[in-house]
Each structure stands twice: as C-alpha cells, then as structure tokens.
Short mmCIF file of C-alpha atoms in Angstrom, two decimals:
data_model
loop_
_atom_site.label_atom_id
_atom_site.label_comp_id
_atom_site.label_asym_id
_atom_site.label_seq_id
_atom_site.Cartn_x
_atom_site.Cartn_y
_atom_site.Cartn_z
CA UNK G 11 27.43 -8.91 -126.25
CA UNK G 12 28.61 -5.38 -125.12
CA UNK G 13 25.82 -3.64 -126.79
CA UNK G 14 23.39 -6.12 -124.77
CA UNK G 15 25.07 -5.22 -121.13
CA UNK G 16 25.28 -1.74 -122.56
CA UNK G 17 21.09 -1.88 -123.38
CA UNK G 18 20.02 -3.32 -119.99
CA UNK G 19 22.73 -1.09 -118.30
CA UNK G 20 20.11 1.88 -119.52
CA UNK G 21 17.05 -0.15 -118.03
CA UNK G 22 18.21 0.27 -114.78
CA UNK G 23 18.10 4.05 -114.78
CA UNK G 24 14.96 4.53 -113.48
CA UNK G 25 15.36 2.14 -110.56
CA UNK G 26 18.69 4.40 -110.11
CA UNK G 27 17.23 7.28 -109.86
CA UNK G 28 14.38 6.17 -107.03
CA UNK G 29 17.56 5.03 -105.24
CA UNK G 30 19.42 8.40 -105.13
CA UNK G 31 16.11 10.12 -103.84
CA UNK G 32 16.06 7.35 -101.52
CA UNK G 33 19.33 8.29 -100.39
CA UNK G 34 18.98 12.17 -100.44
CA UNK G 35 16.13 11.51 -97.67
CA UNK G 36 18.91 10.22 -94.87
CA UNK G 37 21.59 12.03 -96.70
CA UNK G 38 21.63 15.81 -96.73
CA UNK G 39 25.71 15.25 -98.67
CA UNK G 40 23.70 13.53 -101.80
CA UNK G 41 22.54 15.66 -104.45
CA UNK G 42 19.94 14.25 -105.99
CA UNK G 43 19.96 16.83 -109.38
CA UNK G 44 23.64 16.60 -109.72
CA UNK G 45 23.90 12.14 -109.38
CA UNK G 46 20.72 12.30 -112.09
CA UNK G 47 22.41 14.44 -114.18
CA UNK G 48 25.74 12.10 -113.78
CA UNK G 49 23.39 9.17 -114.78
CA UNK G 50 21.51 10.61 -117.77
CA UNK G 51 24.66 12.18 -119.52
CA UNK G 52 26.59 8.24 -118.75
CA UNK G 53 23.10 7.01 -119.89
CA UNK G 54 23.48 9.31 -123.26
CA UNK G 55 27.22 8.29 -123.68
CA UNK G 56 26.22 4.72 -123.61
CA UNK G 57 23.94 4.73 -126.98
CA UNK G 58 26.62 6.00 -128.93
CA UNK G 59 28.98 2.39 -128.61
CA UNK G 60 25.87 0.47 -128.51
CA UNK G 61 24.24 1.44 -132.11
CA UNK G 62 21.50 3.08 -130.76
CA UNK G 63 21.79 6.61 -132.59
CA UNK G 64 19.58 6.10 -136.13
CA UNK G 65 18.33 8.90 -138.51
CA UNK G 66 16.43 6.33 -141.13
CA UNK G 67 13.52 8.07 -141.45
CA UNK G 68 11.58 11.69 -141.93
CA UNK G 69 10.58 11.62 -138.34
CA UNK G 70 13.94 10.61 -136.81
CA UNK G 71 15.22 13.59 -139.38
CA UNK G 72 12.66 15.89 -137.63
CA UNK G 73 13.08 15.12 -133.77
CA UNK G 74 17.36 15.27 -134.70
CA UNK G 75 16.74 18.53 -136.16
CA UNK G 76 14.52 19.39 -132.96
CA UNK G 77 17.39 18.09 -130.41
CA UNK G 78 20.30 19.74 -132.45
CA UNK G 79 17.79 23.19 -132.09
CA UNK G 80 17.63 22.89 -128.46
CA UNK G 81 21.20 22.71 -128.26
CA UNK G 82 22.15 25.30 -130.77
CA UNK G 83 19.44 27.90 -129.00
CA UNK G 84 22.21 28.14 -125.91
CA UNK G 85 23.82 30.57 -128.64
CA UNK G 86 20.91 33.05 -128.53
CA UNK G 87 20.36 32.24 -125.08
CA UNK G 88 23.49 33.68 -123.84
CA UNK G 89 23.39 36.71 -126.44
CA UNK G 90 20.07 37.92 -124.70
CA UNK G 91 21.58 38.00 -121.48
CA UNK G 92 21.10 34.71 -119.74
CA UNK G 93 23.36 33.16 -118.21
CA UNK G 94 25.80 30.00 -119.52
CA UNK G 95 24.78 28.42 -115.92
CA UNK G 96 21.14 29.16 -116.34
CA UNK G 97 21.55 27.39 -120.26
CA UNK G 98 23.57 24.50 -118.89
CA UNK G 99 21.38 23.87 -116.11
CA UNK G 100 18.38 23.50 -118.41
CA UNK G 101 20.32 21.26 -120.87
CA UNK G 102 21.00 18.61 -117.69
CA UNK G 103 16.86 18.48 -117.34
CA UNK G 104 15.07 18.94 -120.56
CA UNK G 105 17.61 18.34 -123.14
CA UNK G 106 19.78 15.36 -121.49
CA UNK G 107 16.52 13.23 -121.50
CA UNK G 108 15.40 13.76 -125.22
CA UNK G 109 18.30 11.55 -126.05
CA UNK G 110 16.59 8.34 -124.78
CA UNK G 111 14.03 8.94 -127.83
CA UNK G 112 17.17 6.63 -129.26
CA UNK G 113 17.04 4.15 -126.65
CA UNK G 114 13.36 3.66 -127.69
CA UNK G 115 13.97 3.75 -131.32
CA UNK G 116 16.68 1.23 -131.56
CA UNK G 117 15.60 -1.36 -128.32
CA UNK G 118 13.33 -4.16 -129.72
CA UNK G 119 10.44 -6.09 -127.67
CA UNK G 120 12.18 -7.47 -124.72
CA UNK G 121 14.86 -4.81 -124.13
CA UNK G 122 11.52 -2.51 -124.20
CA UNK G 123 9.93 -4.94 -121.50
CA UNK G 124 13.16 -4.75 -119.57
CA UNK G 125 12.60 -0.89 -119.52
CA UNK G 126 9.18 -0.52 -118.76
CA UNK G 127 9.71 -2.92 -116.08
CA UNK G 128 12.17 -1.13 -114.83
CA UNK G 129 10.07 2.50 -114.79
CA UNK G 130 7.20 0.39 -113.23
CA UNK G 131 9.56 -0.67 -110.67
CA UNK G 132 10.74 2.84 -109.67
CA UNK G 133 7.48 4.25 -110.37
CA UNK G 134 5.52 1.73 -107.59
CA UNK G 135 8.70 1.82 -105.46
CA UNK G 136 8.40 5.65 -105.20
CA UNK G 137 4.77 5.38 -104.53
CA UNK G 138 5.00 2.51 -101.58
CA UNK G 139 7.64 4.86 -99.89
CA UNK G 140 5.34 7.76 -100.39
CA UNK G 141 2.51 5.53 -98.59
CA UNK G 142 4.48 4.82 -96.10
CA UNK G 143 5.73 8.00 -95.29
CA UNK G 144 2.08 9.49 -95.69
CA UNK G 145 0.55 7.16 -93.01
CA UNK G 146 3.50 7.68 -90.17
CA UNK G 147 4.92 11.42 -91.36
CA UNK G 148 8.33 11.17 -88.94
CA UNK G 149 8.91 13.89 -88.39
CA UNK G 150 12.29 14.02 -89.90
CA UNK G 151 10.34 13.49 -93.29
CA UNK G 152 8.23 16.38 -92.14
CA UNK G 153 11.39 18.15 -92.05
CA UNK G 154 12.28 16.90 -95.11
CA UNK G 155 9.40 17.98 -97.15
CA UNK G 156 9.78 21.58 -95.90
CA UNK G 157 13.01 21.71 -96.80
CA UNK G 158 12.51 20.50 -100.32
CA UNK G 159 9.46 22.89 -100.57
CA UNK G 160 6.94 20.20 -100.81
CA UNK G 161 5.14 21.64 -97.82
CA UNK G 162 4.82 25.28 -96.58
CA UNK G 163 4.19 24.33 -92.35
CA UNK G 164 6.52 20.68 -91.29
CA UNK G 165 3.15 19.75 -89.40
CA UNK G 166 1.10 16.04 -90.16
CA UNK G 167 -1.82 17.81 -91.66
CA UNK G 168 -0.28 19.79 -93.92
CA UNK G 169 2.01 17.10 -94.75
CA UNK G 170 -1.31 14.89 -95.88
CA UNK G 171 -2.67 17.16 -98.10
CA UNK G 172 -1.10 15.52 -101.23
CA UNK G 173 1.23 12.11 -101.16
CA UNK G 174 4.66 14.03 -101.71
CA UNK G 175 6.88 10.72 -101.56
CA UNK G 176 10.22 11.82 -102.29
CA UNK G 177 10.28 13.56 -105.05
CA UNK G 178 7.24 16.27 -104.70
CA UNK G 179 3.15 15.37 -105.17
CA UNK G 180 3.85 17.20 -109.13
CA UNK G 181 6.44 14.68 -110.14
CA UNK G 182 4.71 11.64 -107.66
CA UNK G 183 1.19 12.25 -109.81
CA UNK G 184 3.24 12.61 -113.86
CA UNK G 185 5.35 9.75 -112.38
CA UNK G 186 2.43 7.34 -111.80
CA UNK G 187 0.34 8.31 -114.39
CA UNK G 188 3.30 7.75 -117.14
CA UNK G 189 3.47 4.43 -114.94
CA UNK G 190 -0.53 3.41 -115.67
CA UNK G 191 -0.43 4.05 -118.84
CA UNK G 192 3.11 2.07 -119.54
CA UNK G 193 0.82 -0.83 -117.95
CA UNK G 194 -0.90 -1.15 -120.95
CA UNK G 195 2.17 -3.07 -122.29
CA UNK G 196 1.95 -5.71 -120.46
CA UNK G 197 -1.90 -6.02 -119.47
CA UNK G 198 -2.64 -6.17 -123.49
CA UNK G 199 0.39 -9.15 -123.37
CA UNK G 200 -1.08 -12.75 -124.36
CA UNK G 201 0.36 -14.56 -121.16
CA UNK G 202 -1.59 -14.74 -118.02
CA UNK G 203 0.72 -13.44 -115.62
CA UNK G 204 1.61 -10.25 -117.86
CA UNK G 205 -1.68 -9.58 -117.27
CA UNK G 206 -2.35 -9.69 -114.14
CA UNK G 207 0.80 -8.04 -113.60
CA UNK G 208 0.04 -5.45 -115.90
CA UNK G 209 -3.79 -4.65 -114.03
CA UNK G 210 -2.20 -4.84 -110.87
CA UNK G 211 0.50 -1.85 -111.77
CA UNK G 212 -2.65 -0.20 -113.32
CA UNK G 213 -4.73 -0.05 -110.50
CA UNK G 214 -1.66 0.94 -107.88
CA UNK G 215 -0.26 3.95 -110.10
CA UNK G 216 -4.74 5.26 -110.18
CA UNK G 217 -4.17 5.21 -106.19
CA UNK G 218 -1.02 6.33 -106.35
CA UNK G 219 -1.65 9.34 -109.00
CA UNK G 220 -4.73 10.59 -107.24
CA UNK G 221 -3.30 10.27 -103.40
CA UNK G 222 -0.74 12.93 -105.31
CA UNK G 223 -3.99 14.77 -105.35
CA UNK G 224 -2.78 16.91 -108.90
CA UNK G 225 -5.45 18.47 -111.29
CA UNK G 226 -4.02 17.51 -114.53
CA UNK G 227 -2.66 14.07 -113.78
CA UNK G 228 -6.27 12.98 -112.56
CA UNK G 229 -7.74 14.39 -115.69
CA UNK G 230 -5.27 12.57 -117.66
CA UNK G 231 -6.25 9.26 -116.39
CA UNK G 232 -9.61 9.15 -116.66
CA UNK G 233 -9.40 9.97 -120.12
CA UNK G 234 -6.56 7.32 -120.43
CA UNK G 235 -9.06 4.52 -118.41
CA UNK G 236 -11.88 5.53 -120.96
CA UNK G 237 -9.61 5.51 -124.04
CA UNK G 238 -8.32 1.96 -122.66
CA UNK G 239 -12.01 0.65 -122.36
CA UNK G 240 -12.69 2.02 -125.79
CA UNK G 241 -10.01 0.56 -127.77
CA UNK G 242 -10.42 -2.91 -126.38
CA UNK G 243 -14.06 -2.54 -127.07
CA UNK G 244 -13.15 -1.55 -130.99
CA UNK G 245 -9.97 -4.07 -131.20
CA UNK G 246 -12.76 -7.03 -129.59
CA UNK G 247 -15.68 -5.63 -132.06
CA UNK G 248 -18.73 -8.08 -130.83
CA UNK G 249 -17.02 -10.38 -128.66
CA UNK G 250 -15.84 -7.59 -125.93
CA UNK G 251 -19.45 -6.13 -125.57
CA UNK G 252 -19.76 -8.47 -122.32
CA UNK G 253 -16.05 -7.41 -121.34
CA UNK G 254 -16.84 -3.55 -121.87
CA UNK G 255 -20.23 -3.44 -119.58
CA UNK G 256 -17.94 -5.32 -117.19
CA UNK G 257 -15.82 -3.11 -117.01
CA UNK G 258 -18.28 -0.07 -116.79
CA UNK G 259 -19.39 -1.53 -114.03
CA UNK G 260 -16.70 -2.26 -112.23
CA UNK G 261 -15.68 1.80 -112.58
CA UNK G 262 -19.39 2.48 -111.55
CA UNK G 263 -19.36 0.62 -108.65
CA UNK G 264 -16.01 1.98 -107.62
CA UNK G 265 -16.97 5.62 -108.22
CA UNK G 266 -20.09 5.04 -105.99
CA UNK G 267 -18.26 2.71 -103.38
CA UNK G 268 -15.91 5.77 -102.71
CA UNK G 269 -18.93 8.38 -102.87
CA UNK G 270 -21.05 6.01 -100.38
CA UNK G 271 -17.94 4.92 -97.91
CA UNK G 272 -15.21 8.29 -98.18
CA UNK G 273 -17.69 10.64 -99.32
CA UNK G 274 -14.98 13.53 -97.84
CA UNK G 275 -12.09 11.85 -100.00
CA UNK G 276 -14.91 11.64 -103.17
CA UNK G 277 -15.52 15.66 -102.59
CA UNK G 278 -11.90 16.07 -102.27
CA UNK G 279 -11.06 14.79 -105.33
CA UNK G 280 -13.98 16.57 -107.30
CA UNK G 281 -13.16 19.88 -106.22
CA UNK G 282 -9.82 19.47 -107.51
CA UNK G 283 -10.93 18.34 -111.21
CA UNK G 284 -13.62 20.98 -110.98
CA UNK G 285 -11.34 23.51 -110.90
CA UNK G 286 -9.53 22.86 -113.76
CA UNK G 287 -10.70 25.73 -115.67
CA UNK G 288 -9.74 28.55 -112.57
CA UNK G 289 -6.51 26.93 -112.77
CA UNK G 290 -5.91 28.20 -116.49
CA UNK G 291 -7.20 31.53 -115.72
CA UNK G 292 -4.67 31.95 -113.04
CA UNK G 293 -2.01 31.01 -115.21
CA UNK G 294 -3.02 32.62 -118.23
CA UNK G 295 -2.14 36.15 -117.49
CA UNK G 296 1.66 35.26 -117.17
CA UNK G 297 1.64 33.18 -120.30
CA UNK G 298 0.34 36.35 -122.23
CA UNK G 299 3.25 38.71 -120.04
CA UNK G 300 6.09 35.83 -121.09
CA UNK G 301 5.26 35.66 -124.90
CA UNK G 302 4.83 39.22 -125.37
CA UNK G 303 8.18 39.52 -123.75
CA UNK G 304 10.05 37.08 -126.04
CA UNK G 305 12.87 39.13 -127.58
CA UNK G 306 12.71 36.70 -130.63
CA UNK G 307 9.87 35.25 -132.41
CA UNK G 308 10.97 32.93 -134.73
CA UNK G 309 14.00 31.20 -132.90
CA UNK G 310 12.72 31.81 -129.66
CA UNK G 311 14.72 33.40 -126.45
CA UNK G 312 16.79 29.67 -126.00
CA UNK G 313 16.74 27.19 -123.88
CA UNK G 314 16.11 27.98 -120.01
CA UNK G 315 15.35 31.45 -120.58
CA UNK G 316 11.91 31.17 -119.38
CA UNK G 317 12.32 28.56 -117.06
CA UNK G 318 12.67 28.64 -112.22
CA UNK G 319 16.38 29.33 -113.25
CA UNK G 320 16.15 32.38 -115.24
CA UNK G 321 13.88 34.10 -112.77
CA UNK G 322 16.77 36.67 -111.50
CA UNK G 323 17.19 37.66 -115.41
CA UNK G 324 13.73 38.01 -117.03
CA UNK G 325 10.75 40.04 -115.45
CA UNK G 326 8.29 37.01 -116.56
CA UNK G 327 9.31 33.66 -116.63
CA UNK G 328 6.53 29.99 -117.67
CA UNK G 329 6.55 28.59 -113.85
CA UNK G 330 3.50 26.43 -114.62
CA UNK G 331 2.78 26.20 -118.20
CA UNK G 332 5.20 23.66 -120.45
CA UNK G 333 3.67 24.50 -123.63
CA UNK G 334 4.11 28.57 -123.29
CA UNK G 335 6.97 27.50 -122.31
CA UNK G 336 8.43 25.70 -125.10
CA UNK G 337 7.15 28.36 -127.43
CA UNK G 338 8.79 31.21 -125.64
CA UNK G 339 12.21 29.74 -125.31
CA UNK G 340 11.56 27.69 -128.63
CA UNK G 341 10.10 29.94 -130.97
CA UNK G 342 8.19 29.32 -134.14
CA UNK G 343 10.74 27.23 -135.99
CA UNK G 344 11.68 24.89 -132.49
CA UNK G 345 7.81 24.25 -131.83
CA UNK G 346 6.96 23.96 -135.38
CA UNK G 347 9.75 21.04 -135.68
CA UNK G 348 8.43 19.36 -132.70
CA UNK G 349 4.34 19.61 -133.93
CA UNK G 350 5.32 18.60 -137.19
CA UNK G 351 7.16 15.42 -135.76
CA UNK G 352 3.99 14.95 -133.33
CA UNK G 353 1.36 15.25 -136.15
CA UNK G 354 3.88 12.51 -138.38
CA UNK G 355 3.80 9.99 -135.61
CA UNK G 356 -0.09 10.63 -134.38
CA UNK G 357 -1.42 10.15 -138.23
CA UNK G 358 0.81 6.94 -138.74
CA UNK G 359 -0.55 5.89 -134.98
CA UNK G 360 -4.61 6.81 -136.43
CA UNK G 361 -3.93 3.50 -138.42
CA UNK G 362 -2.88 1.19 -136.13
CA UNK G 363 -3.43 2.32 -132.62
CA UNK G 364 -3.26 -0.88 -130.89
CA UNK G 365 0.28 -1.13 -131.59
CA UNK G 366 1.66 1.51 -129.68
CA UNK G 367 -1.03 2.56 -126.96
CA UNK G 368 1.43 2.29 -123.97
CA UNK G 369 3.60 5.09 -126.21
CA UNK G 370 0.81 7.43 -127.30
CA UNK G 371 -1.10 7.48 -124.05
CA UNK G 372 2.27 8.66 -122.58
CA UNK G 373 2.56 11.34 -125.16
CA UNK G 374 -0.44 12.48 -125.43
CA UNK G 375 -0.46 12.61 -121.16
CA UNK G 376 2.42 14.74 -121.51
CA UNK G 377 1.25 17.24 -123.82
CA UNK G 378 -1.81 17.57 -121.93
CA UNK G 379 0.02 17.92 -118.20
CA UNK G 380 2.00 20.22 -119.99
CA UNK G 381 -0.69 23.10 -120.51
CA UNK G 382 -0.82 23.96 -117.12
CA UNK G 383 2.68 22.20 -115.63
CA UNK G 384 6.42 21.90 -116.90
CA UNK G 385 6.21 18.23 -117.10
CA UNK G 386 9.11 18.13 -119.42
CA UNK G 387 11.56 20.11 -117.29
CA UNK G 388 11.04 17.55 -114.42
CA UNK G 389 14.09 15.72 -114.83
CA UNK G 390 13.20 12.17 -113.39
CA UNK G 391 10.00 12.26 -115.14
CA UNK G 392 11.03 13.22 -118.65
CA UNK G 393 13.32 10.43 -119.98
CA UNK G 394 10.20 7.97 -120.56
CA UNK G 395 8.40 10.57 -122.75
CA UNK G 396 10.79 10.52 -125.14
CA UNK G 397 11.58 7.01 -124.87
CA UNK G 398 7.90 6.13 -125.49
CA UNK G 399 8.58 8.65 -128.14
CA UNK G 400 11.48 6.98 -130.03
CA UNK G 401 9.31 3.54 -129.18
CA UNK G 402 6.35 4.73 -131.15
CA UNK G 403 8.83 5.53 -134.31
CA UNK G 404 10.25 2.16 -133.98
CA UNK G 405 6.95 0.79 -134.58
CA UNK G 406 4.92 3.00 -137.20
CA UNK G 407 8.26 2.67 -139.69
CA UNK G 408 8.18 -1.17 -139.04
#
C-alpha cells in the first residue's frame, strides 16, 4: 500500500512542476530551479522505500554504471579547476533526473498511464497558459519574459515571435514534442476514448511545438508523424492501406490549408526548418574549440564543466550542442557506456517496435534535439527521457 501512494506520489511531479512556474510568474520570492530541485531529489528518495531501484539485467548494469560515472566525474571535475558549486549545480539538472529511468523500469501499465497522464497534463497545461499569454501579452508577462531572458525588447511583437509560456520557447517546443509523442500511448490503446484522447493531445502538443517556433523540435515531429503513419501502416499490413491514404491526406490538406489561408505563418515556419543546416555551421566552430580543449580524453573534464555554469572557468564552453557536450564533460568511457546502452535497447526495440513507440520516439527525439540544443540539461524537460528510458527496458526484458 505505501509503495502504491509512494508510485502515484511520483506521477504528480510533472503537474508540480507546471505549478511552481505558475507560481514564479506572480511570485518573484519562488525559485523555480531551487523547488524543482527540492522535488526531483524527494522524487529520487522516494524509489528507494518503494522497490523501484533494479539492476536485473545487462542494460540496467550499463545505464547504473553510466549514472554512478556521472557522479564519480565531480572528482575530476573539481581537480581541473571547476568549481564544487558549478558540479553540484549540474548534478540538480542532468544527473537528479536520470534516476527516474527506475521509476520507468519498475512502474507497470497503469502506474505508466498515471505518469504519462500526468506529463500530458503539465505539458498541455503549460501550453494553454502559453496561448493565453501569447494572445493578450500583459505587460507584466512582457516584463516577465525579459527578465527570464526569453525576450531581448519587453514589447508585444517581440514577445510573439515564439510562444515562450513560462518556461522559455526551447523548453515549451522539447516539452510538447516529448508530449506528442507520449500520445502514442494512449491513441494506439484499444478503448475508444483513449483514443480520442490520445489524437486530441497529439494534435495540441503539433500546435503547441511549432507556435514555440524551434528548428529541431519541428524537425523532430514530422519525422515522428511520418514514423507514426508508417508503423501503423506495417503493424495493419493490407487492412490499413485505406487508413494510411487517409491519413496522407488529411496532412496534405492541412499543409496546403495553412499555405492557401496563413501563407505568412506557412513561410514562417519553412524558413525556420530550412535553416537547419546554417544552424550547425554556426555551432560547429565552438564544438571543435570545446573538444580540443578537453583536458582529458578518456574520462572526460566531469560533469558541468562545459556547461552556462562553467562559463567564468573555461574559455569554451557546449551552450547549444548536448551531444559535444556529453562527450566533452563525459569522455570516451561516459559516452561509450551510454551508446552501448542505446544500441542494447534500439536492437531489442528493431524486433518489436510496436511495443514501446511512445519510449523510443522520445529517445530518439532527444538525441536528435540534442545535436544542436542541451535538451538534457533542461531540468523540467529531462525526467521523461529517462523515464521513457527505464520504460523501454521494462519492456524489451519482458
């Protein structure tokens, strides 16, 4: 019974969270970092008296070995002249949230409803707000979003550019598009009103996501839409042919209704994914500065030493660029552990991707935002990764 309250006690981070940020926007005494923090190190605590922690199998081996490097790496961290602050700081937002890969590995069907619901919740929640606050900009959330950084001039039209809802148009767009493909769950359920419930969080997160206006998240979702049309087309064989021109229709005709009726929002959008590639060249240059700069190769410089908080300690630190990231502060052992525990679960998944498709389109998602983005070091947006993470383990070693 305690390990039950303790379970859906963890569902309700997420809906936690949106609350905190709603109360850091009347606030200014509320610190949003510090309360999420609070709540993902309780959050932690709690899977240790309800039986969550499990190392049963080779890949739960590999990601333990990958958490227990992260943590370790503060040692090497501090010895090349970061910080303990800078280290600590970094643990709070990427490390604190790997542990819910344990939450996912131990919850079974319905506590993993409970907590999808629950993200879906926050995740539609956040966006509504950020609609709202879009459409009438007060101008106390003008003030707001300069402030915060979200906007460089506290004016309407600059405030417009992207949906920043409370927590920043980067961590709106990764938020929603975690939140379309989590949808899956519930839209590939057998009862009706999963379903529908299930297309209608799909088709708010797309216009939430791309009101965010970010490169990479867009990207990510068409390729998640087109990877959801093809597997239902493979899983239905003959009998979906009718459903899958359906459904190429339906995208057609939306495509063309917004090119026809908001051709401005239609160019909008395809100048952003068109420049994709410039968007990699302009990062590239300090990816090549930070790696050549590592001061290990093989264990890496530790954890946060490439990361916003180390930037009055190193001359080049990853600001946009997870993966460099990783590497840098990781080295070749940490990112080796964490590929080899990728490739494990992705060529278990090859054989029976219907299974987990809400868990691998977040994954994969995340690896992809994280070329050109620290998706992983954004602390309300992380936890789910490796939850879907720990989810997808559950399921392969069933």
């Amino acid at each position: 019974m305690q390990k039950d309250l303790i379970k859906k006690l963890i569902c309700l981070v997420y809906p936690l969270l949106t609350v905190i940020y709603l109360a850091y926007l009347f606030f200014d005494a509320v610190r949003p970092g510090v309360c999420m923090s609070a709540v993902l190190l309780l959050s932690a605590a709690f899977l240790f008296p309800a039986g969550c922690f499990t190392v049963k199998t080779p890949m739960d081996k590999v990601f333990a070995a990958y958490l227990a490097f992260n943590l370790l790496s503060g040692i090497w961290c501090m010895y090349y002249g970061i910080p303990f602050s800078v280290y600590a700081g970094e643990v709070s937002t990427t490390a604190l949230p790997m542990f819910f890969y344990y939450a996912g590995r131990s919850f079974d069907e319905a506590e993993t409803a409970l907590y999808y619901k629950g993200y879906l919740a926050a995740s539609l929640g956040m966006g509504f707000i950020g609609v709202i606050l879009y459409i009438l900009a007060p101008q106390f959330y003008l003030d707001f979003s300069y402030d915060n950084l979200f906007i460089s001039v506290a004016d309407v039209p600059t405030s417009r550019v992207r949906m920043n809802s409370l927590i920043g148009s980067g961590a709106m767009a990764v938020f929603a598009t975690y939140a379309l493909c989590i949808s899956s769950f519930f839209f590939k359920n057998s009862k009706k009103k999963q379903k529908i419930a299930g297309f209608v969080c799909l088709a708010l997160s797309l216009v939430f996501a791309f009101m965010a206006n970010q490169r990479s998240s867009m990207f990510c979702i068409i390729l998640v839409l087109l990877f959801f049309i093809l597997e239902g087309y493979l899983a239905g064989g003959k009998r979906s042919k009718k459903t899958l021109w359906i459904e190429i229709g339906i995208a057609a005709a939306a495509v063309a209704g917004v090119f026809v009726f908001a051709r401005g929002v239609f160019e909008k959008f395809y100048a952003r994914l068109a420049s994709i590639p410039e968007g990699f060249g302009e990062r590239s240059e300090t990816w090549v500065a930070a790696v050549n700069d590592m001061k290990n190769m093989w264990l890496g410089d530790g954890l946060g030493s490439r990361g916003h908080r180390a930037a009055p300690f190193r001359t080049y630190i990853v600001a946009d660029g997870g993966l460099v990231k990783l590497y840098t502060e990781m080295g070749i052992i940490g990112t080796s552990l964490i590929i080899f525990l990728l490739v494990l679960v992705f060529l278990k998944a090859v054989k029976k991707p219907s299974a987990v498709i809400p868990e691998i389109t977040v994954i994969v998602c995340a690896i992809l935002m994280s070329i050109g983005s620290n998706v992983l070091e954004m602390q309300i947006c992380a936890p789910i990764v490796y939850f879907a993470l720990g989810r997808a383990v559950r399921i392969l070693n069933e």
